[in-house]
Coordinates of C-alpha atoms and ligand atoms in Angstrom, one line a residue:
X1 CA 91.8 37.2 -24.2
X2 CA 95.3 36.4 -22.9
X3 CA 96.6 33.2 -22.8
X4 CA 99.5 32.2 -20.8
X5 CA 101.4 28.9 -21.2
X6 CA 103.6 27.8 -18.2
X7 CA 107.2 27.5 -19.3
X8 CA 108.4 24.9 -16.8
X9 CA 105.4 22.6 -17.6
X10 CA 104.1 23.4 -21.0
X11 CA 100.7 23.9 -19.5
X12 CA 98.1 26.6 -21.1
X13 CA 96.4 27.9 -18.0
X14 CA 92.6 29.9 -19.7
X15 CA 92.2 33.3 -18.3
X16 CA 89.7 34.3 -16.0
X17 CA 89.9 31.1 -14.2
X18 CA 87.2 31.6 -11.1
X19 CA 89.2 32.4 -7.9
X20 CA 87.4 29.3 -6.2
X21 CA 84.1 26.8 -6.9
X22 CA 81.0 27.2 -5.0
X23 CA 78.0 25.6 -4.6
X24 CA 75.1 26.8 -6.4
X25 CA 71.6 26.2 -4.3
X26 CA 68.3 27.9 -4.4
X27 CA 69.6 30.0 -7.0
X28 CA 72.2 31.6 -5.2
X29 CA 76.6 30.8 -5.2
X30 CA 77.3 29.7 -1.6
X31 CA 80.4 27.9 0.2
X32 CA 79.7 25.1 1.9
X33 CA 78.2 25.4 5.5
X34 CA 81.5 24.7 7.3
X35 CA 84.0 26.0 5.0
X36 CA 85.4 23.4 3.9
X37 CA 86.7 23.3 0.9
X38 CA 89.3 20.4 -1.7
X39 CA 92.2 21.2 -3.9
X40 CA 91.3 21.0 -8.0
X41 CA 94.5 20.7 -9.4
X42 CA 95.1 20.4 -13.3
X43 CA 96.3 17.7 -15.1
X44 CA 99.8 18.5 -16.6
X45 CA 101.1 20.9 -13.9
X46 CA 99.6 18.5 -11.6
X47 CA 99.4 21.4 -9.0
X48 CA 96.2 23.2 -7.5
X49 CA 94.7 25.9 -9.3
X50 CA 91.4 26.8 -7.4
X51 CA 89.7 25.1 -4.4
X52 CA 86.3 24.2 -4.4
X53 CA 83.4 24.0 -1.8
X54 CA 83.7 20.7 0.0
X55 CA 79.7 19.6 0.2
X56 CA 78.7 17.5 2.9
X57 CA 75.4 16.6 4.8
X58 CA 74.3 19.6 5.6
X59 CA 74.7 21.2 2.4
X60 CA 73.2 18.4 0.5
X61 CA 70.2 19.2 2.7
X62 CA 69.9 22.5 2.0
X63 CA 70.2 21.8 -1.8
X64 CA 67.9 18.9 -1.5
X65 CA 65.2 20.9 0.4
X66 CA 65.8 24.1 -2.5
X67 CA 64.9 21.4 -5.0
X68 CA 62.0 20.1 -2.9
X69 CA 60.5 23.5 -3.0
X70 CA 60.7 24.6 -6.3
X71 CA 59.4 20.9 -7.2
X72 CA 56.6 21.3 -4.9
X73 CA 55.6 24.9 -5.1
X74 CA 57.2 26.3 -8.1
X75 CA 55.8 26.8 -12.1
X76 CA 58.6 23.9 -13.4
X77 CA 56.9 20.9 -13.1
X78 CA 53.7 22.7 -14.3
X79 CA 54.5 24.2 -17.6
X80 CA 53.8 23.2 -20.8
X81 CA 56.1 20.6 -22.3
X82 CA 56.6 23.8 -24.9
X83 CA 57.6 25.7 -22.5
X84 CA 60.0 23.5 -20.7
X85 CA 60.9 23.4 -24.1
X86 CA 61.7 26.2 -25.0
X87 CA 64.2 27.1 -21.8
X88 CA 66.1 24.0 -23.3
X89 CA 66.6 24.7 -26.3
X90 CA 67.8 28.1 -24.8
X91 CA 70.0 26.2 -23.0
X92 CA 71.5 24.6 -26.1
X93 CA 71.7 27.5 -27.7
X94 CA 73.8 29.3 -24.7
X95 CA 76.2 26.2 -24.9
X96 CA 76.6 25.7 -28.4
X97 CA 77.6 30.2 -28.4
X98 CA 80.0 29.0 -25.7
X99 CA 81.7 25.8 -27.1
X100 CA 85.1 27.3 -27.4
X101 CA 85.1 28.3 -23.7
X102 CA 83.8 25.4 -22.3
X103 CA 86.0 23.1 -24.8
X104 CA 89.1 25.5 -23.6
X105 CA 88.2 25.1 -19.6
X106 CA 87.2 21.2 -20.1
X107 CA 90.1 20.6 -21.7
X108 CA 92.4 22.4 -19.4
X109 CA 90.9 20.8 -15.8
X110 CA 90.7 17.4 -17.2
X111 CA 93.2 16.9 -19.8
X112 CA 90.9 15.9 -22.8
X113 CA 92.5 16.7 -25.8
X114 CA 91.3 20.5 -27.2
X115 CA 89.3 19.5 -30.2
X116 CA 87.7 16.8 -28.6
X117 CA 86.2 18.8 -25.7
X118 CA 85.4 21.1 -28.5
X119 CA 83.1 17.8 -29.8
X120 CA 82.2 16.9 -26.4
X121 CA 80.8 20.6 -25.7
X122 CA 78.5 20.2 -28.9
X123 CA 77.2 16.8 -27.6
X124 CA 76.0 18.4 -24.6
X125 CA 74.3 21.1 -26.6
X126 CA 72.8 18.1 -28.6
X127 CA 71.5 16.9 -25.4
X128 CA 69.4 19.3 -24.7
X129 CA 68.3 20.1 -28.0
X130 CA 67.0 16.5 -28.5
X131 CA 65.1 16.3 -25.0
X132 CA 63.2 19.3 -25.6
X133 CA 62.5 18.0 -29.1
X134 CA 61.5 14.7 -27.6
X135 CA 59.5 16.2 -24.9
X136 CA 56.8 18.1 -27.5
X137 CA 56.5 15.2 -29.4
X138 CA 56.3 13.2 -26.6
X139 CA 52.7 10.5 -26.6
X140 CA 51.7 8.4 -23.9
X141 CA 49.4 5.6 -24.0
X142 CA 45.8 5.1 -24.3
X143 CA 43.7 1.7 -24.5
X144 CA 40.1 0.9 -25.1
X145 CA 38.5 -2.2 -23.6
X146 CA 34.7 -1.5 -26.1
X147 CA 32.1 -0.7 -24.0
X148 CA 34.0 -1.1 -20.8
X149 CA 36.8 0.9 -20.2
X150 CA 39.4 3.9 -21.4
X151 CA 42.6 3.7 -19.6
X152 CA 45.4 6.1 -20.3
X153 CA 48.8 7.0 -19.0
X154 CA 49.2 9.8 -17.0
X155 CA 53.0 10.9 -16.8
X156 CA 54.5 12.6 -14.0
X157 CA 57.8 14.3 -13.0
X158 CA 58.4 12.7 -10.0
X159 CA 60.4 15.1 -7.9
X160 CA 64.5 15.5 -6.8
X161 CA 66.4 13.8 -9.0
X162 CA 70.2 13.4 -7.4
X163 CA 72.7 13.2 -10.2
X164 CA 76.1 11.5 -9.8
X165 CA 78.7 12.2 -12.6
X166 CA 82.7 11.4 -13.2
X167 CA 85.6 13.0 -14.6
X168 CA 85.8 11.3 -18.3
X169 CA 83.5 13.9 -20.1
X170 CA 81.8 15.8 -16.9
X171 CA 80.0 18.7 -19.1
X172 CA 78.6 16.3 -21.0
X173 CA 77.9 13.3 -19.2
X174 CA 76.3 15.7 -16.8
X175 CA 74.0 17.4 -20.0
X176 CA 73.0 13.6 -20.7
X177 CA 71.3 13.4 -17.2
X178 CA 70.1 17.0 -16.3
X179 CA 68.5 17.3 -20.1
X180 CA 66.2 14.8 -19.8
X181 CA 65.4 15.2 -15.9
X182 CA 64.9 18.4 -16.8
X183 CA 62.6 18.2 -19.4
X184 CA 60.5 15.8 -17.9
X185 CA 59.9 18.8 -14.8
X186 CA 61.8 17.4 -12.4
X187 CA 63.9 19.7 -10.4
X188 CA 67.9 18.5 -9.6
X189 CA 70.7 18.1 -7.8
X190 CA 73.8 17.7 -9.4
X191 CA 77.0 16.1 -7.7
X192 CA 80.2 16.3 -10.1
X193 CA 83.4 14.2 -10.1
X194 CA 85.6 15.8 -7.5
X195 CA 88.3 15.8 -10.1
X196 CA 87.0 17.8 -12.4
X197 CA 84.3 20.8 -10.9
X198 CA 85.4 23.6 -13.2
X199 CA 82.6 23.5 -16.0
X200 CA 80.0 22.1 -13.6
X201 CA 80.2 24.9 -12.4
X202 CA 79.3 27.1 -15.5
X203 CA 75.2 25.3 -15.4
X204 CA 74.6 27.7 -13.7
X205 CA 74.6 30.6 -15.2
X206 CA 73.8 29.2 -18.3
X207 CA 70.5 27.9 -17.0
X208 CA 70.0 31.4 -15.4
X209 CA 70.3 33.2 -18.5
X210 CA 68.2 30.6 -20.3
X211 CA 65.2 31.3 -17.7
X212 CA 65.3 28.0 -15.9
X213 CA 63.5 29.2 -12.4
X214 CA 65.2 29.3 -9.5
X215 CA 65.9 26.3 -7.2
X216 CA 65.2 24.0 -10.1
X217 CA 69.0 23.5 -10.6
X218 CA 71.2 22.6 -7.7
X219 CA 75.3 22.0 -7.3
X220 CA 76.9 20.6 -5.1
X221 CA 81.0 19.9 -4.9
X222 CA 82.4 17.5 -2.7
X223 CA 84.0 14.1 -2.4
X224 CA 81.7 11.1 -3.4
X225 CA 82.1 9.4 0.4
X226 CA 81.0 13.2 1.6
X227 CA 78.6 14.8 -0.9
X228 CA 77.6 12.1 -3.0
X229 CA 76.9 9.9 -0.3
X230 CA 74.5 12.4 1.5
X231 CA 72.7 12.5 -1.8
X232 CA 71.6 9.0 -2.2
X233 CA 71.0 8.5 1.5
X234 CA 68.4 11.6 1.6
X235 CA 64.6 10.4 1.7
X236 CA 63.4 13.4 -0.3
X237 CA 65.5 12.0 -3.3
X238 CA 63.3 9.1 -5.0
X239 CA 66.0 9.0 -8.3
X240 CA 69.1 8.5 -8.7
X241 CA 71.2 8.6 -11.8
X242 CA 74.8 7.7 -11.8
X243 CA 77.6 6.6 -13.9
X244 CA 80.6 5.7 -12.5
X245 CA 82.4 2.9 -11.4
X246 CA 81.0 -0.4 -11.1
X247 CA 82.1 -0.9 -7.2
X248 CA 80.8 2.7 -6.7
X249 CA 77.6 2.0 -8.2
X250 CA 77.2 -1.1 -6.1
X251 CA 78.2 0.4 -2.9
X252 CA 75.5 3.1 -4.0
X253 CA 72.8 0.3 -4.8
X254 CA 72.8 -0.8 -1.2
X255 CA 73.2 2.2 0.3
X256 CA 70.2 3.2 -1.8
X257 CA 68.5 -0.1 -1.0
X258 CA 66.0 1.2 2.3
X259 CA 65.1 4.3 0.6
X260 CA 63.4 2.1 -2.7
X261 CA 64.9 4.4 -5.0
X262 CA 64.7 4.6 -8.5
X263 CA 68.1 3.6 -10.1
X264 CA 69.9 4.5 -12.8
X265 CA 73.5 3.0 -13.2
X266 CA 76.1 3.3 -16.5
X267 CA 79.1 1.7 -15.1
X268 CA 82.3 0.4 -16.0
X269 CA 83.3 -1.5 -18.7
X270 CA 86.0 -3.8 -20.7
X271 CA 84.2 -3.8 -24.1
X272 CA 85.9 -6.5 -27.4
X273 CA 86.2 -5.3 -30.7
X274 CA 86.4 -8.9 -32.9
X275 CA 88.0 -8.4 -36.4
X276 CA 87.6 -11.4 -38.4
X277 CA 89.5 -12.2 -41.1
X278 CA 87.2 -10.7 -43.6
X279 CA 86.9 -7.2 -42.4
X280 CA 88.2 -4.2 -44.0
X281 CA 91.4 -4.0 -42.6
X282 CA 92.2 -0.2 -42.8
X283 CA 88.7 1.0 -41.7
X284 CA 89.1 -1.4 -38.4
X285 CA 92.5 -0.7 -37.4
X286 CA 91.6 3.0 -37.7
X287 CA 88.4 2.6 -36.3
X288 CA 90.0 0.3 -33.1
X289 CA 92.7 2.9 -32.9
X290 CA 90.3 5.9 -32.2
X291 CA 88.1 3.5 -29.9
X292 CA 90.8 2.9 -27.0
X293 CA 92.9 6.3 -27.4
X294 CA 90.3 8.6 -28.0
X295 CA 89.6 10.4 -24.6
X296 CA 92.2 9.7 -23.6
X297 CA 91.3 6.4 -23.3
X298 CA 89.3 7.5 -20.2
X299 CA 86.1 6.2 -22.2
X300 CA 83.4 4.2 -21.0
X301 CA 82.9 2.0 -24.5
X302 CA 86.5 2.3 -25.2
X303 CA 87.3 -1.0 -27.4
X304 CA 89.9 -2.0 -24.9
X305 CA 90.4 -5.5 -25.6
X306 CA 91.0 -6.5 -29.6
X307 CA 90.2 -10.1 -30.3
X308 CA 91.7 -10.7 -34.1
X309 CA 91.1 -13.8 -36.3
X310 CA 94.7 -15.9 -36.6
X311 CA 94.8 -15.3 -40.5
X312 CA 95.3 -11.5 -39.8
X313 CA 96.7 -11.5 -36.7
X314 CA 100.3 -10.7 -37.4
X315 CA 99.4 -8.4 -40.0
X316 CA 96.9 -6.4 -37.3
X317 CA 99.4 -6.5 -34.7
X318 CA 102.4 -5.0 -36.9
X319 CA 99.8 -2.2 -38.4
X320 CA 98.0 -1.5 -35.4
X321 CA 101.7 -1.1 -33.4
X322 CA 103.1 1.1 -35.8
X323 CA 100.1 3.3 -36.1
X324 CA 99.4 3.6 -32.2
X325 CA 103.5 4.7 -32.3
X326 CA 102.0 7.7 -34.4
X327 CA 99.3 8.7 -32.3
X328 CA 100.1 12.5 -31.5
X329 CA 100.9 12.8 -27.9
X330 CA 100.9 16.2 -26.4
X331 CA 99.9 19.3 -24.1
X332 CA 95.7 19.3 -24.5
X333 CA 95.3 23.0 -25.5
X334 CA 97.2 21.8 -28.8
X335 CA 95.6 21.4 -31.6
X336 CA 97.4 18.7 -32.9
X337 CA 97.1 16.6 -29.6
X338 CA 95.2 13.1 -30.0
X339 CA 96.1 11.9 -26.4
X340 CA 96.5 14.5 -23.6
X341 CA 97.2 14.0 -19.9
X342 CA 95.1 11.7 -17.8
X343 CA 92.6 13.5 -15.2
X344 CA 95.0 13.1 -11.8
X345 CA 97.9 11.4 -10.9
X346 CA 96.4 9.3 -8.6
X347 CA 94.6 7.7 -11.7
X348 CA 98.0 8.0 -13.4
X349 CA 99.5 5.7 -11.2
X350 CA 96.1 3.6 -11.4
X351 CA 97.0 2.9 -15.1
X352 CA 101.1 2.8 -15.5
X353 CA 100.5 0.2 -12.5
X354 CA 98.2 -1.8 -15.0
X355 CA 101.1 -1.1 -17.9
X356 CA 103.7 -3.0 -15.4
X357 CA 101.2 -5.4 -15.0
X358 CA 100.6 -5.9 -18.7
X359 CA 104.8 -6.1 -19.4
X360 CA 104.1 -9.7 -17.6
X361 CA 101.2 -11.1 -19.1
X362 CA 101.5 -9.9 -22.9
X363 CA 104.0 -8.8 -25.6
X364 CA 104.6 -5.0 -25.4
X365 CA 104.1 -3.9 -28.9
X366 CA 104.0 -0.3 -28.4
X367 CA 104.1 2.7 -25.8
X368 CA 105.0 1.1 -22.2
X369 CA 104.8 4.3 -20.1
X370 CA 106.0 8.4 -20.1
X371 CA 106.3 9.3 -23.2
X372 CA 109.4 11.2 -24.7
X373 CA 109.4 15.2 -23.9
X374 CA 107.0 15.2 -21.4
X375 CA 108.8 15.0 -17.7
X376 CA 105.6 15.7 -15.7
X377 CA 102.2 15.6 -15.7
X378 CA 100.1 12.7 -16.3
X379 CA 101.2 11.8 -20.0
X380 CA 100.7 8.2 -20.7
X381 CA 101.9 7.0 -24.2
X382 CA 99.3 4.7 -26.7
X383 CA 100.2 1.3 -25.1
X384 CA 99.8 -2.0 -26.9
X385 CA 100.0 -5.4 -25.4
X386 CA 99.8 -8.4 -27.9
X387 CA 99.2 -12.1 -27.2
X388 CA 97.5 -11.2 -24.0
X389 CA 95.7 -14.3 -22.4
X390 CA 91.8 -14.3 -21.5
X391 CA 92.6 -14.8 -17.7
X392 CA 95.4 -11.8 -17.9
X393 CA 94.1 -8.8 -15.3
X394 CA 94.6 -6.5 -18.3
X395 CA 92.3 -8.3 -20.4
X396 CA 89.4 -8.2 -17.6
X397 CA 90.0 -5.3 -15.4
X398 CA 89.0 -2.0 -16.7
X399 CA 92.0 0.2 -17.2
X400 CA 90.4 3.2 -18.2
X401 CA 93.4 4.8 -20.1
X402 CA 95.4 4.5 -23.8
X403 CA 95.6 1.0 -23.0
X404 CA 95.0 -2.2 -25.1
X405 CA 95.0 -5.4 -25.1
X406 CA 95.2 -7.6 -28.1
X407 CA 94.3 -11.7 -28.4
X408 CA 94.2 -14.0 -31.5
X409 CA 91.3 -16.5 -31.6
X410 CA 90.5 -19.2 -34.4
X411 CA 86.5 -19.9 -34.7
X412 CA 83.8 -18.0 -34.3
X413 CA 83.0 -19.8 -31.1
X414 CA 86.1 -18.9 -29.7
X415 CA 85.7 -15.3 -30.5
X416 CA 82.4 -15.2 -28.7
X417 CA 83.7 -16.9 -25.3
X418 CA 86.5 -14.6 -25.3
X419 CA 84.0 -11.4 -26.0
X420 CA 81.7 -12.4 -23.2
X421 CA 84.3 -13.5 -20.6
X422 CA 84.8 -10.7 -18.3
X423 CA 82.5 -9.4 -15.8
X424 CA 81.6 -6.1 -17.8
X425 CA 79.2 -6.0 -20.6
X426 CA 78.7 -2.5 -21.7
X427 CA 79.6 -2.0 -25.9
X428 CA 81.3 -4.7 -28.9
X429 CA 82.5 -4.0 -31.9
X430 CA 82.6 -6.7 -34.5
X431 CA 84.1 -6.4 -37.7
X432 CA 83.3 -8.6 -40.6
X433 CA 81.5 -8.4 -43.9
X434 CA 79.7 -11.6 -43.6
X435 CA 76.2 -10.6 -43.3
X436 CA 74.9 -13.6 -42.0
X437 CA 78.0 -13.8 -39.2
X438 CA 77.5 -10.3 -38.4
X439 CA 74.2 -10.4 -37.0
X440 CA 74.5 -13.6 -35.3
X441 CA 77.7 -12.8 -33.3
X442 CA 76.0 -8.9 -32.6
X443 CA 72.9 -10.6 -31.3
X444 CA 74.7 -13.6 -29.6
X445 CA 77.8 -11.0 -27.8
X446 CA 76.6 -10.0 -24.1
X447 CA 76.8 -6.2 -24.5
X448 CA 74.1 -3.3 -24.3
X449 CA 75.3 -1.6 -27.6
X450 CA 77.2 -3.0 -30.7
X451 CA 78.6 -1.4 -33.4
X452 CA 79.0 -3.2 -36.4
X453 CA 82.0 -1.6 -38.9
X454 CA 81.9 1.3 -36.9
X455 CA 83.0 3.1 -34.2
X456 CA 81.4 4.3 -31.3
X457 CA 78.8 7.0 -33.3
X458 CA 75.3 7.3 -31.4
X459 CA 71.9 7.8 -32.3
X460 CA 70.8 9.6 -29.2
X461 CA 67.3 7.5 -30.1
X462 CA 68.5 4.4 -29.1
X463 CA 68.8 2.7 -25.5
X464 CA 72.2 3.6 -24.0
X465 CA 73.3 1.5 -21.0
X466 CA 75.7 -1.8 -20.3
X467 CA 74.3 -5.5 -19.1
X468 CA 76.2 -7.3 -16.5
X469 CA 78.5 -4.9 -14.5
X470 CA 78.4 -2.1 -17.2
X471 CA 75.0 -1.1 -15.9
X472 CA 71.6 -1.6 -14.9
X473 CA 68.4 0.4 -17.0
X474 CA 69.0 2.1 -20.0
X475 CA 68.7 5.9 -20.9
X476 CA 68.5 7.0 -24.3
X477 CA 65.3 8.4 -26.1
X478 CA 62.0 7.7 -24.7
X479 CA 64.1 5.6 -21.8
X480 CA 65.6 8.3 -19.9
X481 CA 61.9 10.1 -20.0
X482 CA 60.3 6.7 -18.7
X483 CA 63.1 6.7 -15.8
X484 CA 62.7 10.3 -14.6
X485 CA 58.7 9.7 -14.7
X486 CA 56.3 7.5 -13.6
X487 CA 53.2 6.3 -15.5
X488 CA 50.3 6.4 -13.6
X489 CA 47.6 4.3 -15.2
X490 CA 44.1 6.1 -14.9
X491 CA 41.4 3.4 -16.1
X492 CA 37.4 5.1 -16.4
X493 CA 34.8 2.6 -16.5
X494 CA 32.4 3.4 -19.4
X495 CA 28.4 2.9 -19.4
X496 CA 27.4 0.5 -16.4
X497 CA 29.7 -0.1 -13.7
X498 CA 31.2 -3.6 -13.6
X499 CA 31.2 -5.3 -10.2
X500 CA 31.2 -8.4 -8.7
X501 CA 28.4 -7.5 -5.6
X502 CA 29.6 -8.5 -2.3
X503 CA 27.7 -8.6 0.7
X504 CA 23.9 -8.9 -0.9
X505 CA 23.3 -12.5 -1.2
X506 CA 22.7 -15.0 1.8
X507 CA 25.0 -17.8 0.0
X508 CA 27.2 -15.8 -2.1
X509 CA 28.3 -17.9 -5.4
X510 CA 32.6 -17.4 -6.0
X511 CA 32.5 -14.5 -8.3
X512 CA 33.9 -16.2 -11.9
X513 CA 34.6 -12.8 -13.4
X514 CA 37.0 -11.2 -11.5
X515 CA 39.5 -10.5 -14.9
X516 CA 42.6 -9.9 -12.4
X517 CA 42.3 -11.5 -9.1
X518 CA 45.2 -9.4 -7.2
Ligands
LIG601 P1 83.7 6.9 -9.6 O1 82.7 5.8 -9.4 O2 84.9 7.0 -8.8 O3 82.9 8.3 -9.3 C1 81.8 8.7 -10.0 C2 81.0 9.7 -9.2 O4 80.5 9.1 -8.0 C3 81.9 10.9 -8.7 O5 81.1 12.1 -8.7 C4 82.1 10.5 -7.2 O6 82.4 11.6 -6.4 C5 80.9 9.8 -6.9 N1 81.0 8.8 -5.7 C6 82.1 8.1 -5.4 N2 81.8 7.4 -4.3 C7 80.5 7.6 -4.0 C8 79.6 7.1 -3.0 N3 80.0 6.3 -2.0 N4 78.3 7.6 -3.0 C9 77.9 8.5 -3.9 N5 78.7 9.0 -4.9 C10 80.0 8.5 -4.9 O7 84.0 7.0 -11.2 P2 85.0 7.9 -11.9 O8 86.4 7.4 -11.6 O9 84.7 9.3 -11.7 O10 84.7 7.6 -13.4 C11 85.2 6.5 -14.2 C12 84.2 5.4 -14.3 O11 83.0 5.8 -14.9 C13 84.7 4.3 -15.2 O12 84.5 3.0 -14.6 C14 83.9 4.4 -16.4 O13 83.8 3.3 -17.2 C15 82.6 4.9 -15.9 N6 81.8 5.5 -16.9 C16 80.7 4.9 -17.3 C17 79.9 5.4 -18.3 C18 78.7 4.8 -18.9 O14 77.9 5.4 -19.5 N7 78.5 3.5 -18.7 C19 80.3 6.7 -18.9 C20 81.4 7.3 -18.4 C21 82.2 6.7 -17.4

């Protein structure tokens, strides 16, 4: 294969690139109805590389009704779970031979460092693999009232499921929706971040090779206000799965609200790692060091804000400084490169505005804006702001970049208030080897996951999701199959029928034994 990197910007532009995006509906590669089409630039030349089909109404339509049929009249929702199975695992199989590829194109349209697109393409693998594991194994309830009744849970795909994904990780944040919507025999429409279309659009053929049937699988490009919007405003949709921003997802819950859809939402967040005084030192500061610069920073459950017991504080601040000054800038085909360029310069500007922000309201330790050798492209250097205030915006606003924001506290208590004072409440990270402490501050901190003395490292088991504005439902194991199904409860009477008779006495007595007057 060759490879060509750009002299003037230091960018490695893959070869083969398509020559533009399309939709993908019914099975077929089609531009959108009225041509339209948006510029997909990439990330460190900041220039456009290929367009891609600009979806609006009418093509969500078209996709929507592709998925209607093949939900209605085609063999998906009615296999086996072995055999739904068994295309997923194909699936995995297809990515997992492909990881190099889709790490190389990843990497290049959204600026995620090389080798952790590399880890992000095995994730999605993962995804599928576990779903069609989980699927087969899968057990549903039954209950036996003696003598009276056998009432059981009868599961069912329950048709279009629209599927809303950003820019952070778009191959595999789009694998943790599709795997288990597909698995459950729903069929889907898929709406990727704008910013980033290029592996999206590589589901396709991948699910074609793995024998998915046609019209089960649905793309389509566009702007959220255009595409996505159409999406959750069409009646034939009953789900819809999104993760975004928090004022998206809100303007999406209302616009969602007269259809009674079925809503999932992992949104924003601003999640606290607390290091008390007792923690091992080196294992936190490395651990709270890959938590906010990892992706970029452009991470959902990045540890963004790091509330540090006084005792330690100087000693975290100096460490944690000079170490962040070491993080390896660079282009994101390198393999050396631990932060690479943010996604677009319009969120660029979104976070050096926050870094002028933050030279107000805390102590620049480290970073503070372009870094050194790198004249364009959206290169933002591991920025660390100590003594930052609770009420500070970069403290509670989500900044989504290598940004942090460090604050001392002096009591338990303290640490708590400051953990749960913002808005978002999506992961925490507390640090401590006090058993006792640990597991009451975990339980007590308002956040849908924590980690304690670790990173971010999932079991895909367990409920994924944020309380407060980081979300609403959880997916994870047997909760993303309850949210793309419903449960339809089927209760047989056994033996004599058990009714209160109405209608055969003159005087009729109130009937006492009605178990569930509704
Ligand atoms: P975004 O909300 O701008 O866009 C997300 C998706 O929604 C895109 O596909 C976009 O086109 C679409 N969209 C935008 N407006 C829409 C509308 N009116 N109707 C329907 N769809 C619309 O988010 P982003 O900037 O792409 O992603 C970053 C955000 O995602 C951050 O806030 C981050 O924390 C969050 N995120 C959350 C999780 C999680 O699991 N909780 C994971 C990753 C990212």
């Amino acid at each position: 294969m060759t490879r060509t990197v750009s002299a003037v910007t230091g960018a490695h532009v893959p070869a083969d690139l398509p020559d533009h995006i399309r939709h993908y509906i019914g099975g077929a590669f089609v531009d959108s109805i009225d041509g339209d089409t948006f510029d997909v630039i990439d990330p460190v030349s900041n220039e456009t590389y290929v367009r891609a089909a600009a979806g609006r109404k009418a093509d969500i339509d078209a996709a929507v009704a592709a998925a209607r049929t093949a939900f209605t009249d085609g063999p998906w929702p009615r296999l086996l779970p072995r055999e739904r199975s068994r295309v997923l695992h194909r699936i995995a199989d297809i990515v997992e031979s492909r990881d190099a590829r889709l790490a190389e194109l990843e990497s290049f349209d959204s600026g995620l460092p090389i080798t952790q697109a590399l880890g992000q393409a095995r994730r999605a693998a993962e995804n599928f693999r576990f779903f069609a594991d989980l699927i087969v194994a899968q057990a549903d309830d039954t209950y036996k009232v003696p003598d009276r009744q056998i009432n059981y849970v009868n599961r069912k795909p329950i048709g279009v499921a629209g599927l809303i994904t950003p820019w952070n990780t778009p191959f595999m944040l789009e694998s943790w929706k599709l795997a288990p919507a597909l698995a459950t025999g729903n069929t889907v429409v898929l709406k990727p971040a704008e910013f980033t279309p290029l592996s999206a659009s590589l589901w396709a053929g991948i699910f074609e090779e793995a024998g998915l049937p046609e019209g089960v699988f649905n793309l389509v490009n566009g702007l959220g206000e255009d595409a996505g919007d159409a999406l959750v405003k069409h009646p034939d949709v009953p789900l819809i799965s999104f993760t975004g921003e928090s004022r998206t997802g809100q303007l999406i819950f209302a616009n969602a609200a007269p259809y009674l859809k079925g809503l999932s939402m992992e949104l924003g967040g601003k999640s606290p790692a607390i290091v008390f005084a007792d923690a091992d030192l080196d294992a936190a500061i490395d651990a709270t060091i890959f938590g906010v610069f990892s992706l970029n920073g452009e991470r959902c459950t990045a540890g963004s804000r790091i509330l540090v017991e006084r005792p330690i504080y100087d000693e975290f601040v100096e460490r944690y400084a000079a170490q962040a000054k070491r993080v390896v800038v660079g282009y994101p085909h390198e393999a050396g490169t631990e932060v690479g360029a943010l996604v677009h310069p319009e969120h660029y500007d979104k976070v050096m505005s926050y870094v002028e922000i933050g030279r107000t309201e805390g102590r620049l330790v480290a970073g503070g804006g372009r870094p050194a050798g790198f004249e364009t492209g959206n290169f933002v250097a591991p920025t660390v702001f100590a003594d930052v205030p609770a009420d500070a915006r970069i403290f509670q606003e989500e900044i989504f970049g290598p940004v942090v924001a460090i604050t001392p506290f002096d009591t338990d208590a303290e640490a708590l208030e400051l953990a749960n004072g913002v808005k978002y409440g999506l992961a925490a990270y507390v640090w401590t080897n006090d058993l006792k402490r640990a597991h009451n501050f975990s339980q007590a901190v308002e956040a849908g996951m924590v980690w304690l003395n670790s990173n971010n490292v999932r079991d895909l088991r367990t409920p994924f999701g944020g309380v407060k504005a980081s979300g609403l439902g959880h997916e994870g194991g047997y909760r993303s199959i309850d949210f793309y199904t419903d449960q339809q409860a089927v209760h047989i009477t056994l033996g004599k029928v058990h009714n209160p008779t109405f209608g055969k006495q003159e005087h009729p007595e109130p009937s006492l034994d009605d178990p569930d007057p509704r």
